[in-house]
Amino acid sequence: MALSRLTSRSNGISRPLSTAFGRFISTDTTPITIETSLPFTAHLCDPPSRSVESSTQELLDFFRTMALMRRMEIAADSLYKAKLIRGFCHLYDGQEAVAIGMEAVITKKDAIITAYRDHCIFLGRGGSLYEVFAELMGRQDGCSKGKGGSMHFYKKDSSFYGGHGIVGAQVPLGCGIAFAQKYVKEEAVTFAMYGDGAANQGQLFEALNISALWDLPSILVCENNHYGMGTAEWRAAKSPSYYKRGDYVPGLKVDGMDAFAVKQACKFAKEHALKNGPIILEMDTYRYHGHSMSDPGSTYRTRDEISGVRQERDPIERIKKLVLSHDLATEKELKDMEKEIRKEVDDAIAKAKDCSMPEPSELFTNVYVKGFGTKSFGADRKEVKAALP
Amino acid sequence: MAARIHGGAGAGAATALSTFNPKKLVAPSRTNLPAARSSKRCIVAAAGSDASKSLRVGHSQKLIANAAVATKAETSATTGTGHELLLFEALQEGLEEEMDRDPHVCVMGEDVGHYGGSYKVTKGLADKFGDLRVLDTPICENAFTGMGIGAAMTGLRPVIEGMNMGFLLLAFNQISNNCGMLHYTSGGQFTIPVVIRGPGGVGRQLGAEHSQRLESYFQSIPGIQMVACSTPYNAKGLMKAAIRSENPVILFEHVLLYNLKEKIPDEEYICNLEEAEMVRPGEHITILTYSRMRYHVMQAAKTLVNKGYDPEVIDIRSLKPFDLYTIGNSVKKTHRVLIVEECMRTGGIGASLTAAINENFHDYLDAPVMCLSSQDVPTPYAGTLEEWTVVQPAQIVTAVEQLCQ
């Protein structure tokens, strides 16, 4: 039974990723109830229950997508070391459960905005591997036409608002998106994500005040991976309970390595935000890589710590154990799935490598918009055109 | 952090209206707008080349009689008689018309709603449009500017007010990185049609932190446009154009100009965002200026005309990008340029404009470009000292005499 399901899946692998997992509804929706690993800790609200409704298809989808994300990040690591990706590259491996759990309960109308660790969230919002790698390598088929880079992935049609380099600046933007959702009465929410380092920014408290004042449907998600680049959270924050930082805003602390806990928390948060205004979710998660590719990640933490987390709390291992224990697939089938994923990623990389660099004239496009009412000129009232050598 | 500016603090608030003497403002109470202006009405992208040619009325003799003397504005000659109002009312009219026209336009800022705006620009709007569309924010420039930009990414068109331009320094990150750059870094996916506006400039003894000129700081940000209004006519026109523009526009107003009175047309019109305004055509020297210094220049022009000079005064209005077309035509005619600005000497708008003119029109210059700017000092409180930080008409007269030797 598991095998037949898997063969139907392997037909699906040649489909573009966005259709492959855009929906979690599938032929097999045998419901499964899964207990989260830890109870939720709540601040000023009643925590949701630990029992999460799921289905067999969802379980397999979670595994597949997280494995894909993990593989993508590892491949980006090799590409960076091969100097095909330059500049800054912040990798998300270890934190995949947050992206997956969130996507499971929201629609494309709900907005997500995050900081620079955005590759996997972009993928979750429906981006393709090809767009990711093309953008990382600065090619013209990248999601931002090669002009944004690792830290500037956006997908307007899926309400993914990026992709921001300046720590903390995306949170007021997220409140603005929530404001707009309320203004046009859209019944959607905004997830504004930030890290434990950014949690100490003043603009966050300004944004919280604004959101709570006007009951904006914004959900502030703190991805607490315990390190703000090289500074451990106990050295940077007087109060490391980020979910309580909202004071008058309710908060929930979630095990961010458990995709089902994330799913339950996000579902709870969405219902809360639509009725009562902002809520803070603190995802207790971990990143295996350093802060970025230029940071080895071992000068401020021990290798034992990293491998310890990998052994005990790895999100993909957890799902794998669940899949095996519920007898949805065999070890071999999962290994085959991983092999196919590896091939898919390699194919996307090869295709992206073949893509050309942006045209020189692209340097000057998209600086201004030619909109109704005004024309924008450079000096001498002519459009600035250039042919670079 | 930010001092609340109450009416009557000497910065030209509406409560002082009845006792306000326009002459004290060293400016004519009406500007001399040539009749050709009427052709620009209701045209969105003005046929710049035609208009500026017709503005050069030509003979200096004819001009000296009209020069810099307040005449009855003939702008509204074609249809209705027009209506007279103050600059802040013109801004309000423009804003209200745009909010009526497009439900996506909203206003956010400190005290814009129930209080009516610290300079009364948004007076009455909250009653008309509601609290959500005219939003009173808490004092958090960084966050509410960011909020406006985030809302703009989804399609709203916020008008963000900084109570004083200087406070927007707190939002510099949002304006520079998010507002200016998002259209580019997203590969054209998002547009940010915000208008960021507020009063700046040296007022009446407001102190150093409330007398800042931020044009110089914002001018290098790629992706934004900057305009400075100086008369009720162009204030309303620029406000409307800025709101309709798909690009982020920073509209610089001046604290001392809010009570200027002028008759503006009844029918709808828009000023082109990238165009400069010919204030007084002339033959001998081109004087480039913007915002409040326009009035100092026009007062100096009175003296200059009596001394026999014929200055051509252009209000550049568009600070980014410069309207090098109008400026260039003027330089090619007069061969001498004087820039009078309120920015600091170092790195101000005048510095950039000097470089642009030298680069592009070097062959047409008979004398080096001279730039009169404010002194590189924090604006002192004492009235006499404050007067000396900005350019005064007497200095302008001396500079013209020097250049025209």
Short mmCIF file of C-alpha atoms in Angstrom, two decimals, chain A residues 31-379:
data_model
loop_
_atom_site.label_atom_id
_atom_site.label_comp_id
_atom_site.label_asym_id
_atom_site.label_seq_id
_atom_site.Cartn_x
_atom_site.Cartn_y
_atom_site.Cartn_z
CA PRO A 31 -6.49 11.25 9.35
CA ILE A 32 -3.79 10.79 11.89
CA THR A 33 -3.52 12.51 15.22
CA ILE A 34 -0.06 13.38 16.34
CA GLU A 35 1.06 14.57 19.72
CA THR A 36 3.50 17.43 19.79
CA SER A 37 6.77 16.73 21.50
CA LEU A 38 6.36 19.40 24.14
CA PRO A 39 3.40 21.29 25.57
CA PHE A 40 2.95 24.91 24.56
CA THR A 41 3.86 27.64 26.99
CA ALA A 42 1.44 30.52 26.84
CA HIS A 43 1.44 34.14 27.89
CA LEU A 44 -1.90 35.89 28.29
CA CYS A 45 -3.79 33.26 26.35
CA ASP A 46 -4.88 29.62 26.59
CA PRO A 47 -2.45 27.32 24.85
CA PRO A 48 -3.83 25.09 22.10
CA SER A 49 -4.00 21.36 22.62
CA ARG A 50 -1.05 19.10 21.96
CA SER A 51 -3.01 16.86 19.64
CA VAL A 52 -2.61 17.89 16.05
CA GLU A 53 -4.87 16.74 13.25
CA SER A 54 -2.97 15.58 10.25
CA SER A 55 -3.21 13.05 7.46
CA THR A 56 -0.95 10.45 5.93
CA GLN A 57 -0.50 12.55 2.84
CA GLU A 58 0.48 15.52 4.90
CA LEU A 59 3.06 13.51 6.75
CA LEU A 60 4.68 12.37 3.55
CA ASP A 61 4.48 15.87 2.09
CA PHE A 62 6.16 17.30 5.14
CA PHE A 63 8.96 14.81 4.85
CA ARG A 64 9.43 15.39 1.17
CA THR A 65 9.38 19.15 1.31
CA MET A 66 11.68 19.39 4.31
CA ALA A 67 14.11 17.00 2.68
CA LEU A 68 13.98 19.18 -0.43
CA MET A 69 14.66 22.30 1.59
CA ARG A 70 17.52 20.63 3.41
CA ARG A 71 19.03 19.42 0.17
CA MET A 72 18.66 22.87 -1.38
CA GLU A 73 20.50 24.53 1.47
CA ILE A 74 23.31 21.99 1.44
CA ALA A 75 23.65 22.47 -2.30
CA ALA A 76 23.78 26.24 -1.80
CA ASP A 77 26.59 25.63 0.68
CA SER A 78 28.63 23.79 -1.97
CA LEU A 79 27.86 26.41 -4.59
CA TYR A 80 29.06 29.13 -2.24
CA LYS A 81 32.29 27.30 -1.60
CA ALA A 82 32.68 26.92 -5.35
CA LYS A 83 32.33 30.74 -5.55
CA LEU A 84 29.24 30.58 -7.72
CA ILE A 85 27.27 32.29 -4.99
CA ARG A 86 28.96 35.39 -3.63
CA GLY A 87 28.30 37.90 -0.92
CA PHE A 88 26.01 36.84 1.87
CA CYS A 89 24.28 33.49 2.02
CA HIS A 90 22.26 32.67 5.12
CA LEU A 91 21.19 29.05 5.31
CA TYR A 92 18.07 27.70 6.91
CA ASP A 93 18.91 24.05 7.50
CA GLY A 94 17.68 22.95 10.88
CA GLN A 95 14.84 25.44 10.86
CA GLU A 96 12.76 23.85 8.07
CA ALA A 97 9.96 22.83 10.42
CA VAL A 98 8.99 26.46 10.92
CA ALA A 99 8.51 27.10 7.22
CA ILE A 100 6.63 23.86 6.64
CA GLY A 101 4.35 24.03 9.63
CA MET A 102 3.39 27.60 8.78
CA GLU A 103 2.60 26.85 5.14
CA ALA A 104 0.36 23.96 6.16
CA VAL A 105 -2.30 26.20 7.67
CA ILE A 106 -2.28 29.37 5.64
CA THR A 107 -3.41 30.45 2.19
CA LYS A 108 -1.70 32.42 -0.50
CA LYS A 109 -3.61 35.48 0.66
CA ASP A 110 -1.94 35.41 4.04
CA ALA A 111 1.30 37.31 3.84
CA ILE A 112 4.71 36.27 5.07
CA ILE A 113 7.60 38.65 5.50
CA THR A 114 10.92 37.62 6.85
CA ALA A 115 14.54 38.65 7.11
CA TYR A 116 17.46 37.36 5.11
CA ARG A 117 17.13 33.66 5.88
CA ASP A 118 14.47 33.37 3.24
CA HIS A 119 15.35 30.63 0.76
CA CYS A 120 13.15 27.93 2.26
CA ILE A 121 10.24 30.23 2.96
CA PHE A 122 10.32 31.34 -0.66
CA LEU A 123 10.22 27.70 -1.68
CA GLY A 124 7.34 27.11 0.66
CA ARG A 125 5.38 29.98 -0.85
CA GLY A 126 5.55 28.32 -4.23
CA GLY A 127 8.87 29.39 -5.62
CA SER A 128 10.76 26.97 -7.81
CA LEU A 129 14.22 25.56 -7.25
CA TYR A 130 15.33 27.01 -10.55
CA GLU A 131 14.34 30.53 -9.53
CA VAL A 132 16.17 30.09 -6.23
CA PHE A 133 19.43 28.94 -7.72
CA ALA A 134 19.29 31.39 -10.59
CA GLU A 135 18.83 34.26 -8.15
CA LEU A 136 21.57 33.01 -5.86
CA MET A 137 23.97 32.88 -8.77
CA GLY A 138 22.83 36.27 -10.03
CA ARG A 139 21.26 35.07 -13.27
CA GLN A 140 18.47 36.80 -15.10
CA ASP A 141 15.87 34.10 -14.49
CA GLY A 142 16.15 34.52 -10.77
CA CYS A 143 13.08 35.55 -8.86
CA SER A 144 14.35 39.12 -8.61
CA LYS A 145 15.97 39.06 -12.04
CA GLY A 146 19.35 38.57 -10.43
CA LYS A 147 19.30 42.03 -8.92
CA GLY A 148 18.33 41.09 -5.39
CA GLY A 149 20.50 38.20 -4.33
CA SER A 150 20.21 35.80 -1.43
CA MET A 151 18.63 38.31 0.89
CA HIS A 152 15.97 39.64 -1.49
CA PHE A 153 13.63 36.88 -2.58
CA TYR A 154 10.08 38.05 -3.20
CA LYS A 155 6.96 36.49 -4.64
CA LYS A 156 4.16 38.94 -5.01
CA ASP A 157 1.48 36.54 -6.30
CA SER A 158 1.91 34.36 -3.20
CA SER A 159 2.05 37.32 -0.84
CA PHE A 160 5.64 36.67 0.08
CA TYR A 161 7.11 40.06 0.88
CA GLY A 162 10.72 39.11 1.26
CA GLY A 163 13.67 38.97 1.91
CA HIS A 164 15.18 41.95 3.86
CA GLY A 165 18.76 42.63 4.76
CA ILE A 166 18.44 45.10 7.61
CA VAL A 167 17.71 43.33 10.87
CA GLY A 168 14.32 44.16 12.28
CA ALA A 169 13.23 46.54 9.53
CA GLN A 170 10.83 43.98 8.10
CA VAL A 171 8.63 43.97 11.19
CA PRO A 172 7.14 47.45 10.69
CA LEU A 173 6.70 46.52 7.04
CA GLY A 174 4.81 43.45 8.21
CA CYS A 175 2.56 45.65 10.34
CA GLY A 176 1.95 47.76 7.28
CA ILE A 177 0.87 44.72 5.31
CA ALA A 178 -1.44 43.75 8.15
CA PHE A 179 -2.77 47.31 8.16
CA ALA A 180 -3.52 47.07 4.46
CA GLN A 181 -5.26 43.72 4.98
CA LYS A 182 -7.44 45.32 7.59
CA TYR A 183 -8.00 48.41 5.44
CA VAL A 184 -9.35 46.40 2.51
CA LYS A 185 -11.08 43.95 4.86
CA GLU A 186 -9.35 40.94 3.42
CA GLU A 187 -9.69 38.42 6.32
CA ALA A 188 -6.07 37.48 5.97
CA VAL A 189 -3.14 37.66 8.37
CA THR A 190 0.50 38.60 8.13
CA PHE A 191 3.34 36.56 9.61
CA ALA A 192 6.22 38.90 10.33
CA MET A 193 9.26 36.77 11.09
CA TYR A 194 12.41 37.84 12.82
CA GLY A 195 15.18 36.28 14.89
CA ASP A 196 16.23 36.37 18.51
CA GLY A 197 18.84 38.97 17.63
CA ALA A 198 16.31 41.23 15.98
CA ALA A 199 14.01 40.88 18.98
CA ASN A 200 16.07 43.54 20.71
CA GLN A 201 15.35 46.16 18.05
CA GLY A 202 13.28 49.15 19.15
CA GLN A 203 11.19 49.12 16.00
CA LEU A 204 9.74 45.81 17.08
CA PHE A 205 8.21 47.33 20.17
CA GLU A 206 6.98 50.26 18.13
CA ALA A 207 5.39 47.80 15.74
CA LEU A 208 3.84 45.81 18.57
CA ASN A 209 2.36 48.94 20.04
CA ILE A 210 0.87 49.94 16.72
CA SER A 211 -0.48 46.46 16.00
CA ALA A 212 -2.07 46.12 19.39
CA LEU A 213 -3.49 49.65 19.30
CA TRP A 214 -5.34 49.11 16.05
CA ASP A 215 -5.94 45.34 16.33
CA LEU A 216 -3.97 44.61 13.21
CA PRO A 217 -3.99 40.97 12.09
CA SER A 218 -0.26 40.57 12.48
CA ILE A 219 1.52 37.57 13.93
CA LEU A 220 5.06 38.19 15.02
CA VAL A 221 7.11 35.02 14.75
CA CYS A 222 10.42 34.98 16.56
CA GLU A 223 12.62 32.22 15.15
CA ASN A 224 14.77 31.79 18.19
CA ASN A 225 17.84 29.87 17.11
CA HIS A 226 19.60 31.09 20.23
CA TYR A 227 22.37 32.96 18.47
CA GLY A 228 22.39 36.44 17.01
CA MET A 229 25.25 35.80 14.61
CA GLY A 230 28.01 35.16 17.11
CA THR A 231 26.32 36.32 20.27
CA ALA A 232 24.39 33.81 22.33
CA GLU A 233 20.95 34.90 23.42
CA TRP A 234 21.86 34.99 27.12
CA ARG A 235 24.56 37.54 26.30
CA ALA A 236 22.27 39.81 24.29
CA ALA A 237 18.91 39.74 25.97
CA LYS A 238 18.03 40.42 29.55
CA SER A 239 14.78 38.56 29.12
CA PRO A 240 15.13 35.58 26.76
CA SER A 241 11.42 34.82 26.94
CA TYR A 242 10.68 36.41 23.61
CA TYR A 243 7.08 35.30 23.64
CA LYS A 244 6.51 37.38 26.76
CA ARG A 245 8.19 40.46 25.36
CA GLY A 246 4.91 41.70 24.02
CA ASP A 247 3.75 42.48 27.56
CA TYR A 248 0.10 43.19 26.74
CA VAL A 249 0.25 41.11 23.57
CA PRO A 250 -0.38 37.38 24.03
CA GLY A 251 2.41 34.97 23.22
CA LEU A 252 3.06 31.31 22.68
CA LYS A 253 6.30 29.41 22.96
CA VAL A 254 6.56 26.55 20.49
CA ASP A 255 9.05 23.79 19.84
CA GLY A 256 10.25 24.98 16.45
CA MET A 257 11.85 21.66 15.53
CA ASP A 258 8.49 19.93 15.57
CA ALA A 259 6.57 20.71 12.40
CA PHE A 260 3.25 19.72 13.94
CA ALA A 261 3.71 21.97 16.94
CA VAL A 262 4.43 24.80 14.53
CA LYS A 263 1.37 23.90 12.51
CA GLN A 264 -0.88 23.90 15.55
CA ALA A 265 0.54 27.15 16.85
CA CYS A 266 0.15 28.92 13.51
CA LYS A 267 -3.42 27.74 13.18
CA PHE A 268 -4.16 29.03 16.65
CA ALA A 269 -2.39 32.28 15.92
CA LYS A 270 -4.28 32.87 12.70
CA GLU A 271 -7.63 32.45 14.41
CA HIS A 272 -6.49 34.71 17.22
CA ALA A 273 -5.15 37.43 14.98
CA LEU A 274 -8.27 37.65 12.87
CA LYS A 275 -10.38 38.20 15.96
CA ASN A 276 -8.22 39.83 18.57
CA GLY A 277 -5.19 41.41 17.02
CA PRO A 278 -1.51 40.61 17.30
CA ILE A 279 0.10 37.60 18.89
CA ILE A 280 3.74 36.60 19.27
CA LEU A 281 4.96 33.12 18.45
CA GLU A 282 8.39 32.13 19.67
CA MET A 283 9.75 29.16 17.73
CA ASP A 284 12.47 27.40 19.64
CA THR A 285 14.66 26.25 16.77
CA TYR A 286 18.27 25.80 15.77
CA ARG A 287 20.47 26.35 12.77
CA TYR A 288 23.22 23.91 11.92
CA HIS A 289 25.21 26.23 9.73
CA GLY A 290 26.78 29.37 11.01
CA HIS A 291 24.97 32.68 10.74
CA SER A 292 26.04 32.93 7.12
CA MET A 293 28.54 31.22 4.89
CA SER A 294 31.35 33.42 6.13
CA ASP A 295 30.75 32.27 9.68
CA PRO A 296 32.01 28.78 10.53
CA GLY A 297 29.47 28.57 13.31
CA SER A 298 31.77 26.82 15.72
CA THR A 299 33.65 29.66 17.34
CA TYR A 300 30.80 30.53 19.67
CA ARG A 301 29.30 27.08 20.14
CA THR A 302 30.71 23.61 20.46
CA ARG A 303 30.49 20.97 17.80
CA ASP A 304 29.00 18.67 20.43
CA GLU A 305 26.13 21.06 20.84
CA ILE A 306 25.44 21.12 17.14
CA SER A 307 25.64 17.37 16.72
CA GLY A 308 23.61 16.91 19.88
CA VAL A 309 20.74 18.92 18.49
CA ARG A 310 21.06 17.10 15.19
CA GLN A 311 20.70 13.75 16.89
CA GLU A 312 17.93 14.60 19.30
CA ARG A 313 15.79 17.28 17.68
CA ASP A 314 16.31 17.18 13.94
CA PRO A 315 12.96 17.99 12.31
CA ILE A 316 13.38 15.66 9.36
CA GLU A 317 14.40 12.74 11.54
CA ARG A 318 11.31 13.31 13.64
CA ILE A 319 9.03 13.15 10.63
CA LYS A 320 10.92 10.15 9.32
CA LYS A 321 10.34 8.30 12.58
CA LEU A 322 6.65 9.19 12.43
CA VAL A 323 6.37 7.97 8.86
CA LEU A 324 8.08 4.72 9.70
CA SER A 325 6.14 4.18 12.88
CA HIS A 326 2.83 4.76 11.10
CA ASP A 327 3.98 2.39 8.41
CA LEU A 328 3.48 4.82 5.58
CA ALA A 329 6.71 3.97 3.80
CA THR A 330 9.75 1.79 4.27
CA GLU A 331 13.27 2.99 4.93
CA LYS A 332 14.22 2.14 1.39
CA GLU A 333 11.34 4.12 -0.07
CA LEU A 334 12.33 7.15 1.91
CA LYS A 335 15.91 6.76 0.80
CA ASP A 336 14.75 6.57 -2.80
CA MET A 337 12.74 9.70 -2.25
CA GLU A 338 15.81 11.46 -0.98
CA LYS A 339 17.77 10.31 -4.00
CA GLU A 340 15.13 11.73 -6.33
CA ILE A 341 15.18 14.98 -4.40
CA ARG A 342 18.93 15.12 -4.78
CA LYS A 343 18.57 14.65 -8.49
CA GLU A 344 15.88 17.30 -8.70
CA VAL A 345 18.12 19.80 -6.94
CA ASP A 346 21.09 18.92 -9.11
CA ASP A 347 19.01 19.35 -12.25
CA ALA A 348 17.82 22.75 -11.09
CA ILE A 349 21.39 23.80 -10.38
CA ALA A 350 22.57 22.64 -13.78
CA LYS A 351 19.77 24.53 -15.47
CA ALA A 352 20.48 27.64 -13.45
CA LYS A 353 24.16 27.47 -14.30
CA ASP A 354 23.19 27.53 -17.95
CA CYS A 355 21.12 30.64 -17.52
CA SER A 356 22.72 33.86 -18.65
CA MET A 357 23.65 36.86 -16.59
CA PRO A 358 21.32 39.86 -16.74
CA GLU A 359 21.65 42.22 -19.70
CA PRO A 360 23.70 45.39 -19.03
CA SER A 361 20.62 47.52 -19.66
CA GLU A 362 19.00 45.81 -16.67
CA LEU A 363 21.25 47.94 -14.48
CA PHE A 364 18.90 50.87 -14.99
CA THR A 365 15.53 49.17 -15.15
CA ASN A 366 13.20 49.05 -12.17
CA VAL A 367 14.83 51.98 -10.41
CA TYR A 368 11.71 54.01 -11.05
CA VAL A 369 8.28 53.01 -12.23
CA LYS A 370 6.77 54.79 -15.17
CA GLY A 371 3.38 55.34 -13.75
CA PHE A 372 0.35 57.42 -14.53
CA GLY A 373 0.84 61.07 -14.01
CA THR A 374 4.55 61.37 -14.14
CA LYS A 375 7.40 60.38 -16.28
CA SER A 376 10.73 59.86 -14.76
CA PHE A 377 13.74 61.11 -16.60
CA GLY A 378 17.40 61.19 -15.91
CA ALA A 379 19.51 64.21 -16.64
#
